[in-house]
Short mmCIF file of C-alpha atoms in Angstrom, two decimals:
data_model
loop_
_atom_site.label_atom_id
_atom_site.label_comp_id
_atom_site.label_asym_id
_atom_site.label_seq_id
_atom_site.Cartn_x
_atom_site.Cartn_y
_atom_site.Cartn_z
CA MET A 21 -8.74 4.11 -24.04
CA THR A 22 -12.31 4.49 -22.77
CA LYS A 23 -13.60 1.98 -25.32
CA GLU A 24 -11.03 -0.56 -24.19
CA MET A 25 -11.50 0.06 -20.47
CA TYR A 26 -14.23 -2.53 -19.88
CA LEU A 27 -12.45 -5.12 -22.01
CA GLN A 28 -9.34 -4.49 -19.94
CA LEU A 29 -11.38 -5.00 -16.77
CA CYS A 30 -12.73 -8.29 -18.12
CA SER A 31 -9.38 -9.61 -19.29
CA TYR A 32 -8.22 -12.90 -17.81
CA GLU A 33 -4.99 -11.23 -16.66
CA ASN A 34 -6.88 -8.56 -14.71
CA LEU A 35 -9.26 -11.10 -13.15
CA LEU A 36 -6.31 -13.28 -12.13
CA SER A 37 -4.63 -10.26 -10.54
CA ALA A 38 -7.91 -9.42 -8.76
CA PHE A 39 -8.19 -13.00 -7.48
CA LYS A 40 -4.69 -12.84 -6.00
CA LYS A 41 -5.53 -9.58 -4.22
CA ALA A 42 -8.89 -10.90 -2.95
CA ARG A 43 -7.31 -14.06 -1.48
CA LYS A 44 -4.51 -12.17 0.31
CA LYS A 45 -4.27 -13.34 3.94
CA LYS A 46 -7.19 -15.71 3.28
CA THR A 47 -5.43 -18.57 1.48
CA LYS A 48 -6.53 -21.11 4.10
CA LYS A 49 -10.21 -20.22 3.88
CA ASP A 50 -12.37 -23.04 2.47
CA TYR A 51 -14.12 -20.75 -0.01
CA VAL A 52 -10.75 -19.63 -1.41
CA ARG A 53 -9.50 -23.21 -1.74
CA ASP A 54 -12.74 -24.28 -3.42
CA PHE A 55 -12.48 -21.46 -5.95
CA GLU A 56 -8.81 -22.19 -6.56
CA LYS A 57 -9.41 -25.88 -7.36
CA ASN A 58 -10.88 -24.85 -10.72
CA LEU A 59 -9.31 -21.42 -10.89
CA LYS A 60 -9.08 -21.03 -14.66
CA ASP A 61 -12.62 -22.28 -15.31
CA ASN A 62 -14.06 -20.11 -12.54
CA LEU A 63 -12.31 -16.98 -13.81
CA LEU A 64 -13.33 -17.70 -17.39
CA GLN A 65 -16.94 -18.15 -16.24
CA LEU A 66 -16.77 -14.83 -14.38
CA ARG A 67 -15.26 -13.21 -17.46
CA PHE A 68 -18.13 -14.54 -19.59
CA GLU A 69 -20.73 -13.14 -17.16
CA LEU A 70 -19.05 -9.73 -17.13
CA LEU A 71 -18.64 -9.54 -20.91
CA PHE A 72 -22.27 -10.51 -21.57
CA HIS A 73 -23.72 -8.47 -18.70
CA SER A 74 -25.17 -11.51 -16.96
CA TYR A 75 -23.10 -10.90 -13.83
CA LYS A 76 -25.18 -10.35 -10.72
CA PRO A 77 -23.66 -9.83 -7.24
CA LYS A 78 -24.75 -12.28 -4.56
CA PRO A 79 -26.62 -10.96 -1.49
CA LEU A 80 -24.43 -9.39 1.18
CA LYS A 81 -23.85 -11.19 4.46
CA THR A 82 -24.39 -8.77 7.34
CA PHE A 83 -23.12 -8.99 10.89
CA ILE A 84 -22.69 -6.62 13.85
CA LEU A 85 -19.23 -5.60 15.03
CA ARG A 86 -18.61 -3.88 18.36
CA ASP A 87 -15.14 -2.30 18.59
CA PRO A 88 -16.20 -0.51 20.86
CA LYS A 89 -18.97 1.29 18.97
CA THR A 90 -21.58 -0.81 17.20
CA ARG A 91 -21.20 -1.05 13.43
CA LYS A 92 -23.04 -3.07 10.81
CA ILE A 93 -20.58 -4.79 8.47
CA SER A 94 -21.78 -6.18 5.14
CA LYS A 95 -19.55 -8.79 3.57
CA SER A 96 -19.56 -9.70 -0.12
CA GLU A 97 -19.11 -13.20 -1.48
CA PHE A 98 -15.57 -14.06 -2.55
CA ILE A 99 -16.36 -13.95 -6.27
CA ASP A 100 -17.84 -10.46 -5.86
CA ARG A 101 -14.70 -9.34 -4.03
CA ILE A 102 -12.73 -10.45 -7.09
CA VAL A 103 -14.93 -8.19 -9.22
CA HIS A 104 -14.37 -5.30 -6.80
CA HIS A 105 -10.60 -5.69 -7.13
CA ALA A 106 -10.89 -6.02 -10.90
CA LEU A 107 -12.85 -2.76 -11.06
CA CYS A 108 -10.47 -0.87 -8.76
CA ASN A 109 -7.46 -2.15 -10.71
CA ILE A 110 -8.78 -0.23 -13.71
CA ILE A 111 -10.37 2.95 -12.34
CA GLU A 112 -8.36 3.65 -9.17
CA PRO A 113 -5.27 4.95 -11.05
CA ILE A 114 -7.51 7.39 -12.93
CA PHE A 115 -8.95 8.93 -9.76
CA ASP A 116 -5.83 8.75 -7.63
CA LYS A 117 -4.19 11.25 -9.97
CA VAL A 118 -6.75 13.89 -9.02
CA PHE A 119 -6.90 13.16 -5.28
CA ILE A 120 -5.19 15.79 -3.16
CA PHE A 121 -1.94 14.97 -1.37
CA ASP A 122 -3.54 15.25 2.07
CA SER A 123 -6.17 12.53 1.61
CA TYR A 124 -4.72 9.57 3.54
CA ALA A 125 -7.22 6.72 3.75
CA ASN A 126 -7.11 3.59 1.57
CA ARG A 127 -4.35 4.82 -0.73
CA LYS A 128 -0.95 3.39 -1.57
CA THR A 129 1.94 5.03 0.34
CA LYS A 130 -0.59 6.78 2.63
CA GLY A 131 -2.41 5.52 5.74
CA THR A 132 -2.87 6.38 9.42
CA LEU A 133 0.80 6.88 10.27
CA LYS A 134 1.37 9.21 7.32
CA ALA A 135 -1.73 11.23 8.29
CA ILE A 136 -0.43 11.67 11.86
CA GLU A 137 3.02 12.63 10.54
CA ARG A 138 1.39 15.24 8.30
CA PHE A 139 -0.62 16.59 11.24
CA ASN A 140 2.60 16.96 13.23
CA TYR A 141 4.27 18.71 10.30
CA PHE A 142 1.39 21.20 10.06
CA LYS A 143 1.47 21.58 13.86
CA ARG A 144 5.08 22.74 13.72
CA LYS A 145 4.32 25.13 10.84
CA VAL A 146 1.26 26.77 12.40
CA SER A 147 2.74 26.98 15.91
CA LYS A 148 6.11 28.16 14.57
CA ASN A 149 7.85 25.23 16.24
CA ASN A 150 5.60 25.36 19.31
CA SER A 151 6.38 29.00 20.01
CA SER A 152 2.70 30.03 19.73
CA ASN A 153 -0.69 28.43 20.30
CA PHE A 154 -3.25 27.61 17.61
CA PHE A 155 -6.67 26.04 17.09
CA VAL A 156 -7.94 22.94 15.33
CA LEU A 157 -11.27 22.61 13.55
CA LYS A 158 -12.15 18.92 13.82
CA LEU A 159 -14.99 17.74 11.61
CA ASP A 160 -16.73 14.37 11.39
CA ILE A 161 -19.51 13.50 8.94
CA LYS A 162 -22.64 11.99 10.48
CA HIS A 163 -23.24 8.38 9.37
CA TYR A 164 -21.07 8.94 6.32
CA PHE A 165 -21.16 5.50 4.68
CA GLU A 166 -24.90 5.20 5.27
CA THR A 167 -25.72 8.53 3.62
CA VAL A 168 -23.63 8.68 0.44
CA ASN A 169 -26.03 9.61 -2.35
CA HIS A 170 -25.81 7.09 -5.23
CA GLU A 171 -27.00 9.52 -7.89
CA MET A 172 -24.43 12.13 -6.89
CA LEU A 173 -21.68 9.53 -6.62
CA LEU A 174 -22.40 8.28 -10.14
CA SER A 175 -22.42 11.82 -11.52
CA ILE A 176 -18.98 12.40 -9.96
CA ILE A 177 -17.65 9.13 -11.39
CA LYS A 178 -19.03 9.91 -14.85
CA LYS A 179 -16.90 13.04 -15.03
CA ARG A 180 -13.86 10.79 -15.51
CA ILE A 181 -15.27 7.42 -16.57
CA LYS A 182 -16.99 7.59 -19.97
CA ASP A 183 -17.34 3.84 -20.54
CA ASN A 184 -21.02 2.99 -20.03
CA LYS A 185 -20.20 -0.64 -19.32
CA ILE A 186 -18.00 0.37 -16.39
CA ILE A 187 -20.86 2.54 -15.12
CA TRP A 188 -23.23 -0.44 -15.49
CA LEU A 189 -20.98 -2.54 -13.27
CA ILE A 190 -20.67 0.22 -10.66
CA LYS A 191 -24.46 0.52 -10.55
CA LYS A 192 -24.72 -3.23 -10.01
CA ILE A 193 -22.35 -3.02 -7.06
CA LEU A 194 -24.12 -0.02 -5.51
CA LYS A 195 -27.61 -1.47 -5.93
CA ASN A 196 -26.55 -4.69 -4.23
CA TYR A 197 -26.81 -2.70 -0.97
CA GLU A 198 -30.55 -2.55 -1.72
CA LYS A 199 -30.88 1.10 -0.78
CA ASP A 200 -31.00 4.36 -2.74
CA LYS A 201 -28.16 5.72 -0.69
CA GLY A 202 -25.26 4.45 1.41
CA MET A 203 -22.50 1.91 0.93
CA PRO A 204 -21.75 -1.25 2.92
CA LEU A 205 -18.87 -1.10 5.38
CA GLY A 206 -16.41 -3.84 4.55
CA ASN A 207 -16.35 -3.60 0.75
CA LEU A 208 -13.20 -2.53 -1.10
CA THR A 209 -15.35 -0.50 -3.49
CA SER A 210 -16.99 1.33 -0.58
CA GLN A 211 -13.58 2.44 0.69
CA PHE A 212 -12.58 3.61 -2.77
CA PHE A 213 -15.89 5.36 -3.54
CA ALA A 214 -15.66 7.07 -0.14
CA ASN A 215 -12.54 8.86 -1.35
CA VAL A 216 -14.07 9.64 -4.75
CA TYR A 217 -17.12 11.23 -3.10
CA LEU A 218 -15.20 13.33 -0.57
CA ASN A 219 -12.64 14.38 -3.15
CA GLU A 220 -15.26 16.97 -4.06
CA LEU A 221 -14.89 18.39 -0.55
CA ASP A 222 -11.09 18.18 -0.78
CA GLN A 223 -11.10 20.22 -3.99
CA PHE A 224 -13.44 22.79 -2.45
CA VAL A 225 -11.24 23.12 0.65
CA LYS A 226 -7.96 23.38 -1.25
CA HIS A 227 -8.96 25.40 -4.33
CA LYS A 228 -12.00 27.44 -3.28
CA LEU A 229 -11.23 28.13 0.38
CA ARG A 230 -7.46 27.83 -0.22
CA ILE A 231 -6.84 26.11 3.10
CA LYS A 232 -3.26 24.91 3.48
CA HIS A 233 -3.26 22.98 6.75
CA TYR A 234 -5.93 20.35 6.11
CA VAL A 235 -5.73 16.57 6.65
CA ARG A 236 -8.47 14.04 5.83
CA TYR A 237 -8.73 10.36 6.69
CA VAL A 238 -12.04 9.01 5.29
CA ASP A 239 -14.71 11.23 6.96
CA ASP A 240 -12.47 12.39 9.81
CA PHE A 241 -10.71 15.65 8.93
CA VAL A 242 -8.95 18.54 10.63
CA ILE A 243 -7.93 22.10 9.78
CA LEU A 244 -5.22 23.94 11.71
CA SER A 245 -5.08 27.72 12.08
CA SER A 246 -3.82 30.40 14.47
CA SER A 247 -7.19 32.17 14.08
CA ARG A 248 -10.30 30.81 15.78
CA GLU A 249 -12.46 33.32 13.85
CA LEU A 250 -11.12 32.05 10.53
CA LEU A 251 -11.92 28.47 11.50
CA LEU A 252 -15.48 29.51 12.35
CA GLN A 253 -15.82 30.91 8.81
CA TYR A 254 -14.37 27.73 7.30
CA ASN A 255 -16.76 25.64 9.36
CA GLN A 256 -19.82 27.50 8.09
CA LYS A 257 -18.73 27.23 4.45
CA ILE A 258 -17.83 23.54 4.69
CA VAL A 259 -21.09 22.64 6.44
CA GLN A 260 -23.03 24.46 3.71
CA PHE A 261 -21.02 22.82 0.92
CA LEU A 262 -21.55 19.33 2.31
CA LYS A 263 -25.27 19.93 2.73
CA THR A 264 -25.98 21.43 -0.69
CA GLU A 265 -23.42 19.69 -2.92
CA LEU A 266 -23.07 16.23 -1.33
CA LYS A 267 -26.19 15.92 0.86
CA LEU A 268 -24.11 15.16 3.94
CA GLU A 269 -24.34 16.43 7.52
CA ILE A 270 -21.62 17.18 10.02
CA HIS A 271 -21.83 15.26 13.30
CA PRO A 272 -23.07 17.79 15.92
CA PHE A 273 -21.08 16.36 18.84
CA LYS A 274 -17.88 15.20 17.17
CA SER A 275 -17.28 18.44 15.27
CA LYS A 276 -15.76 21.38 17.14
CA ILE A 277 -12.96 23.94 17.36
CA VAL A 278 -10.35 22.94 19.92
CA ASP A 279 -7.62 24.93 21.63
CA TYR A 280 -4.59 22.84 20.72
CA LYS A 281 -2.83 23.16 24.07
CA LYS A 282 -5.78 21.26 25.60
CA GLY A 283 -5.17 18.32 23.26
CA ILE A 284 -6.86 17.08 20.08
CA ASP A 285 -8.26 13.62 19.30
CA PHE A 286 -7.16 12.41 15.88
CA LEU A 287 -6.99 8.87 14.49
CA GLY A 288 -6.94 7.12 17.83
CA LEU A 289 -4.40 9.43 19.47
CA ARG A 290 -4.72 12.30 21.90
CA ILE A 291 -2.22 14.85 20.56
CA PHE A 292 -0.74 17.55 22.81
CA PRO A 293 1.95 20.18 22.07
CA TYR A 294 4.82 18.05 23.34
CA HIS A 295 3.51 14.50 23.50
CA MET A 296 0.91 12.05 22.19
CA LEU A 297 -1.11 9.39 24.03
CA ILE A 298 -3.11 6.41 22.80
CA LYS A 299 -6.80 6.94 23.54
CA LYS A 300 -8.21 4.55 26.14
CA LYS A 301 -10.95 3.26 23.87
CA ASN A 302 -8.39 2.41 21.19
CA LEU A 303 -6.30 0.56 23.74
CA ARG A 304 -9.40 -1.42 24.78
CA LYS A 305 -10.09 -2.18 21.15
CA PHE A 306 -6.53 -3.47 20.70
CA ARG A 307 -6.71 -5.66 23.82
CA ASN A 308 -10.09 -7.11 22.79
CA LYS A 309 -8.78 -8.00 19.34
CA LEU A 310 -5.62 -9.54 20.82
CA ASP A 311 -7.65 -11.63 23.30
CA LYS A 312 -9.78 -12.99 20.46
CA LEU A 313 -6.71 -13.83 18.38
CA GLU A 314 -5.09 -15.67 21.29
CA ILE A 315 -8.24 -17.72 21.86
CA ARG A 316 -8.39 -18.66 18.18
CA PHE A 317 -4.68 -19.55 18.23
CA PHE A 318 -5.07 -21.98 21.15
CA GLN A 319 -8.11 -23.47 19.40
CA ASN A 320 -5.84 -24.13 16.39
CA LYS A 321 -8.01 -21.92 14.20
CA ILE A 322 -5.24 -19.50 13.20
CA SER A 323 -1.46 -19.64 12.95
CA TYR A 324 0.92 -17.67 15.12
CA ASP A 325 1.75 -15.50 12.08
CA LYS A 326 -1.67 -13.88 12.43
CA ILE A 327 -0.86 -12.72 15.97
CA TYR A 328 2.66 -11.68 14.99
CA ASP A 329 1.38 -9.52 12.10
CA PHE A 330 -1.20 -7.91 14.37
CA LEU A 331 1.39 -7.10 17.05
CA GLU A 332 3.81 -5.78 14.47
CA GLY A 333 1.25 -3.36 13.06
CA TRP A 334 0.19 -2.18 16.51
CA ALA A 335 3.79 -1.65 17.62
CA VAL A 336 4.52 0.62 14.65
CA TYR A 337 1.33 2.62 15.31
CA SER A 338 1.86 2.85 19.09
CA LYS A 339 5.38 4.20 18.63
CA MET A 340 3.81 7.40 17.33
CA ALA A 341 2.71 8.01 20.93
CA ASN A 342 4.66 8.20 24.17
CA SER A 343 3.96 4.58 25.01
CA TYR A 344 7.26 2.79 25.62
CA LYS A 345 6.38 1.37 29.06
CA LEU A 346 2.86 0.46 27.93
CA ARG A 347 4.14 -1.30 24.83
CA ILE A 348 6.75 -3.33 26.74
CA LYS A 349 4.15 -4.27 29.39
CA ILE A 350 1.67 -5.53 26.79
CA LEU A 351 4.24 -7.46 24.76
CA LYS A 352 5.55 -9.17 27.89
CA GLU A 353 1.99 -10.10 28.84
CA VAL A 354 1.59 -11.69 25.43
CA LYS A 355 4.84 -13.61 25.85
CA GLU A 356 3.75 -14.96 29.24
CA GLY A 357 0.37 -15.98 27.83
CA PHE A 358 1.93 -18.32 25.26
CA ILE A 359 2.88 -21.81 26.34
CA ASN A 360 4.19 -22.66 22.88
CA GLU A 361 7.98 -22.33 23.09
CA ILE A 362 8.39 -21.36 19.44
CA ALA A 363 5.84 -18.58 19.83
CA ALA A 364 7.62 -17.36 22.98
CA LYS A 365 10.93 -17.25 21.14
CA GLU A 366 9.29 -15.28 18.35
CA ILE A 367 7.96 -12.75 20.85
CA ASN A 368 11.48 -12.45 22.32
CA ARG A 369 12.88 -11.72 18.87
CA TYR A 370 10.05 -9.26 18.31
CA LEU A 371 10.84 -7.40 21.55
CA LYS A 372 14.49 -7.01 20.58
CA LEU A 373 13.63 -5.98 17.02
CA TYR A 374 11.26 -3.17 17.99
CA ASP A 375 12.77 -1.85 21.19
CA LYS A 376 16.51 -1.79 20.56
CA ASN A 377 18.19 1.54 19.88
CA ILE A 378 14.89 3.48 19.76
CA CYS A 379 14.58 7.07 20.95
CA TYR A 380 11.37 8.00 22.79
#
């Protein structure tokens, strides 16, 4: 299997599948249309470059995103994104088998909502259905994506990937960042490698420390316990493990032990014993994104479907919190802001679909 792995990656079928994934929700982009005009020839050319090791990623395009904190996003060229999907198509199933159940970022059937549901499940277990108080150790890794050590990441990958040609391609992708450490925010491979790297921590937490009530979403993770002293011990051991084994540091201000009855911040929500609220900065982020989408819609740069999909996703997320009045208020504001009658009708249908027969 290992000998055939790179050939499987380079197969026309895999590259075609990767192309379809890379173009998802971008079918109207000029660069996608240009590539698609000569799809077969372009994929065959890419296949040739991969097979004969002449493939070289194009320089990343970097821009600053403020949402609300400032982040540097590095975007790969479309053809390189196809290669990223082609690589993940082959190696992701291998690693996903060894990932722990409670790793929730960038995985099929997982995600933010599942992570919050799992937190609530653990909350009920540790508090004995809210009959007793408990504590939460909340940890956040300082500048995680910027500090991932390439050499360590490759050594972790090599434990399961024995095909040297696959390793060659991974090195090409990592070196395109032009640094000895770190991975660019915005790349599919960065999201995947982030889980591979921190799976080492997951295994340490679950099998060495034998912690049951642990949830991780990228570099944001929590541990629940009725004992504050026990969490202090866990904290010391985890900090030491990250420093010595993965060369990572815990964020000094975002990492702390919290008395649960005072509320805990997790994945954009403020979670209390009997209710959850959307954090103000996340609400601002949502409104800013919505304002930008509306402007682009009225400039005829995007279709209404883009706004609809965004609202649909936010509605599902916001229902995790006690936000019925807020949600109705925002959706009605959106409806009033649209002069297009078809869009207004769609919003009406959306309101009925998501707010009929719902318990809050």
